[in-house]
PDB file of C-alpha atoms in Angstrom:
ATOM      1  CA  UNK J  43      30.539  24.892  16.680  1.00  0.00           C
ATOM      2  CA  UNK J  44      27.749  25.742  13.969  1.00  0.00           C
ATOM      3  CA  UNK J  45      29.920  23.276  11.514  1.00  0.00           C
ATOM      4  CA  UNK J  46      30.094  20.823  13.244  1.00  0.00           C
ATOM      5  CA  UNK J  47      26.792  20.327  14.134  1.00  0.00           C
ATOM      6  CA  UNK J  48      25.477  20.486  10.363  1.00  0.00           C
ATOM      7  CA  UNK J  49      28.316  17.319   9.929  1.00  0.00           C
ATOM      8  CA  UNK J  50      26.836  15.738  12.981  1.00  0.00           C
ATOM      9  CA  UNK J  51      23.025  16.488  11.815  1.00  0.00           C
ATOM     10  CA  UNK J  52      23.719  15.183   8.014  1.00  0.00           C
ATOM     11  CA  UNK J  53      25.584  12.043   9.720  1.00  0.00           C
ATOM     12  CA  UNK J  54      22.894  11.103  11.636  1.00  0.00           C
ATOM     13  CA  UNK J  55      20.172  11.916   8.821  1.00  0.00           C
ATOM     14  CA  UNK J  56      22.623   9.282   6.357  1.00  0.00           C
ATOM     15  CA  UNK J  57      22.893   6.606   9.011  1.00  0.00           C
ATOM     16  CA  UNK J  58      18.717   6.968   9.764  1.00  0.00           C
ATOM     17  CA  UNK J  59      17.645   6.701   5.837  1.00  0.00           C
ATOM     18  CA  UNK J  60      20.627   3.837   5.654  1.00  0.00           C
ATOM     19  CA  UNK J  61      18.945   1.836   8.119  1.00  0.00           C
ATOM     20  CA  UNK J  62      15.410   2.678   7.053  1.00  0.00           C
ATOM     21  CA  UNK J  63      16.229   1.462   3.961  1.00  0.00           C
ATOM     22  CA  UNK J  64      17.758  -1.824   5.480  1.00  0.00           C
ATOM     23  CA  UNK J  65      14.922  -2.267   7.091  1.00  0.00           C
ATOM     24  CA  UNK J  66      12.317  -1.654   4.417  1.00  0.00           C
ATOM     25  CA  UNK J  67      14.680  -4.562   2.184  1.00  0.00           C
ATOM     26  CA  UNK J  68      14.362  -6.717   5.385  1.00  0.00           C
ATOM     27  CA  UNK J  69      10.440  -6.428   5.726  1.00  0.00           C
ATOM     28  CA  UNK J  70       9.547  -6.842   2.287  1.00  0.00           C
ATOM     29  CA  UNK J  71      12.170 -10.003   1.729  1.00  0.00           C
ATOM     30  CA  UNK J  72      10.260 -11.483   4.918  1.00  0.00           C
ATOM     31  CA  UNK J  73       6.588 -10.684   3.366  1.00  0.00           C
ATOM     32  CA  UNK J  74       7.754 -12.342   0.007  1.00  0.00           C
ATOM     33  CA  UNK J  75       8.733 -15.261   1.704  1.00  0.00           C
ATOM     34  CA  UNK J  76       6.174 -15.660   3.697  1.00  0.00           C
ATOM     35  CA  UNK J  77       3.529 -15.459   0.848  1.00  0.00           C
ATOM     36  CA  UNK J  78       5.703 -18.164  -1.418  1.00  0.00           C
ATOM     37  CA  UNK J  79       5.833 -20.563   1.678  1.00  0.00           C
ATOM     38  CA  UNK J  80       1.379 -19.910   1.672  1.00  0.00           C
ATOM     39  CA  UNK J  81       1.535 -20.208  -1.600  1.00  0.00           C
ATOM     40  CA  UNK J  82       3.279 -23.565  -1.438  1.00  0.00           C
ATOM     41  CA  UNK J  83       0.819 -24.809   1.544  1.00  0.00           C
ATOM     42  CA  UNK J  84      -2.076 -23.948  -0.393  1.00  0.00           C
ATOM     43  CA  UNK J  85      -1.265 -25.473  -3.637  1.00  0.00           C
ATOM     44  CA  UNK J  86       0.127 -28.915  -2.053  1.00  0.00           C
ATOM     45  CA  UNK J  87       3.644 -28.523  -3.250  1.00  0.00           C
ATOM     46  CA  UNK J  88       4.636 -28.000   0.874  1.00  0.00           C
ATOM     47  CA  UNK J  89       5.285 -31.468   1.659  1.00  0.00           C
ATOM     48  CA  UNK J  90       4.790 -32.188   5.678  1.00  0.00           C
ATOM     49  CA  UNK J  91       6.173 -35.462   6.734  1.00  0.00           C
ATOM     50  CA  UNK J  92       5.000 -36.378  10.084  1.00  0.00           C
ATOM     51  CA  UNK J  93       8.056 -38.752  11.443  1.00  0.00           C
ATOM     52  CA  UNK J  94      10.650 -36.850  10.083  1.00  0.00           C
ATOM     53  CA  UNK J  95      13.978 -36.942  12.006  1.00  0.00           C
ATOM     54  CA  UNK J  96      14.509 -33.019  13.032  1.00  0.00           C
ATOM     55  CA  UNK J  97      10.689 -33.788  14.395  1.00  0.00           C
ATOM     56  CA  UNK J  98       9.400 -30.854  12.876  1.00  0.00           C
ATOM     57  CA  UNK J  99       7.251 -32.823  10.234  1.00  0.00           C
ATOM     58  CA  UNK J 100      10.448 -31.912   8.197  1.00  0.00           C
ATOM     59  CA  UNK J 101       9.755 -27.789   8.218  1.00  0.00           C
ATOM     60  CA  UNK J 102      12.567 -27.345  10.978  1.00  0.00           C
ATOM     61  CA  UNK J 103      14.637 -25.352   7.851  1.00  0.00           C
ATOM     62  CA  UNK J 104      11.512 -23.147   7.544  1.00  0.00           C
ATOM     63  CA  UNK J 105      11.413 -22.421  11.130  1.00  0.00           C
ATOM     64  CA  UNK J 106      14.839 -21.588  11.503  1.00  0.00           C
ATOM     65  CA  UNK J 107      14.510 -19.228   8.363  1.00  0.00           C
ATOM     66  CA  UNK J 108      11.867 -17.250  10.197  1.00  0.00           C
ATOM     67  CA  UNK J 109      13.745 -17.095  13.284  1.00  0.00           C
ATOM     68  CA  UNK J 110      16.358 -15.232  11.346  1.00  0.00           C
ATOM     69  CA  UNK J 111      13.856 -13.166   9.783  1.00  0.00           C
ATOM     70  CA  UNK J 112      13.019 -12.642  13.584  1.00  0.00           C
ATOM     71  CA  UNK J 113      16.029 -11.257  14.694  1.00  0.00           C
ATOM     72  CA  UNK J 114      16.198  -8.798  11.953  1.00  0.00           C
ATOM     73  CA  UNK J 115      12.967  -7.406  12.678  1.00  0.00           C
ATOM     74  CA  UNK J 116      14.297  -6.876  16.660  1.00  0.00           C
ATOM     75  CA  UNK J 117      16.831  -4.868  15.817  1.00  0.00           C
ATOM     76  CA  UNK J 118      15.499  -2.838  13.698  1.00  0.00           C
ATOM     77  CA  UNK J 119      12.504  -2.281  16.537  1.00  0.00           C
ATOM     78  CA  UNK J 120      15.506  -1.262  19.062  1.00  0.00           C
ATOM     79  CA  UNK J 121      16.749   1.079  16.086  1.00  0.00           C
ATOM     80  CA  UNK J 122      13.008   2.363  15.772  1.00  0.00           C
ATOM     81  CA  UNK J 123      12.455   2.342  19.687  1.00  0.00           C
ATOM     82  CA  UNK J 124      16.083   3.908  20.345  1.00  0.00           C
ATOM     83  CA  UNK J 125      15.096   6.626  17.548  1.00  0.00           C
ATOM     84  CA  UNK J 126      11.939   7.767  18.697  1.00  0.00           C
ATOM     85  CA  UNK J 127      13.230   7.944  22.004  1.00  0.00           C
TER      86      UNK J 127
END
């Protein structure tokens, strides 16, 4: 039983600093993002075009880039949640 449980202990120590490592690539690829898209706004190369047709002032590609960036960051909350717990 002893041997098995070291496989099962190293397992689950690979698959946590897998993940955490995922996740860590995930954050910072959102944080760079988000800085070039500020960086874009402030310097006036973010064009917003009021009556554009996906009547998001054109920044409906933007949002839905986010929302991706969204769902990333909920599962790897359910991974933290489900790992603290």
């Amino acid at each position: 039983m002893g041997r098995w449980n070291a496989v099962l202990d190293v397992s689950v120590v690979t698959i946590d600093v897998l993940l955490a490592y995922a996740g860590g690539v995930a954050i910072w690829i959102i944080a760079v993002t988000a800085w070039e898209f500020h960086y874009l706004g402030r310097t006036g190369e973010l064009q917003i075009r009021p009556f554009h047709p996906d009547k998001c002032a054109g920044l409906a590609p933007i949002g839905q880039l986010f929302f991706s960036f969204s769902l990333i960051l909920v599962v790897i909350a359910l991974f933290s949640a489900g790992w603290l717990v």
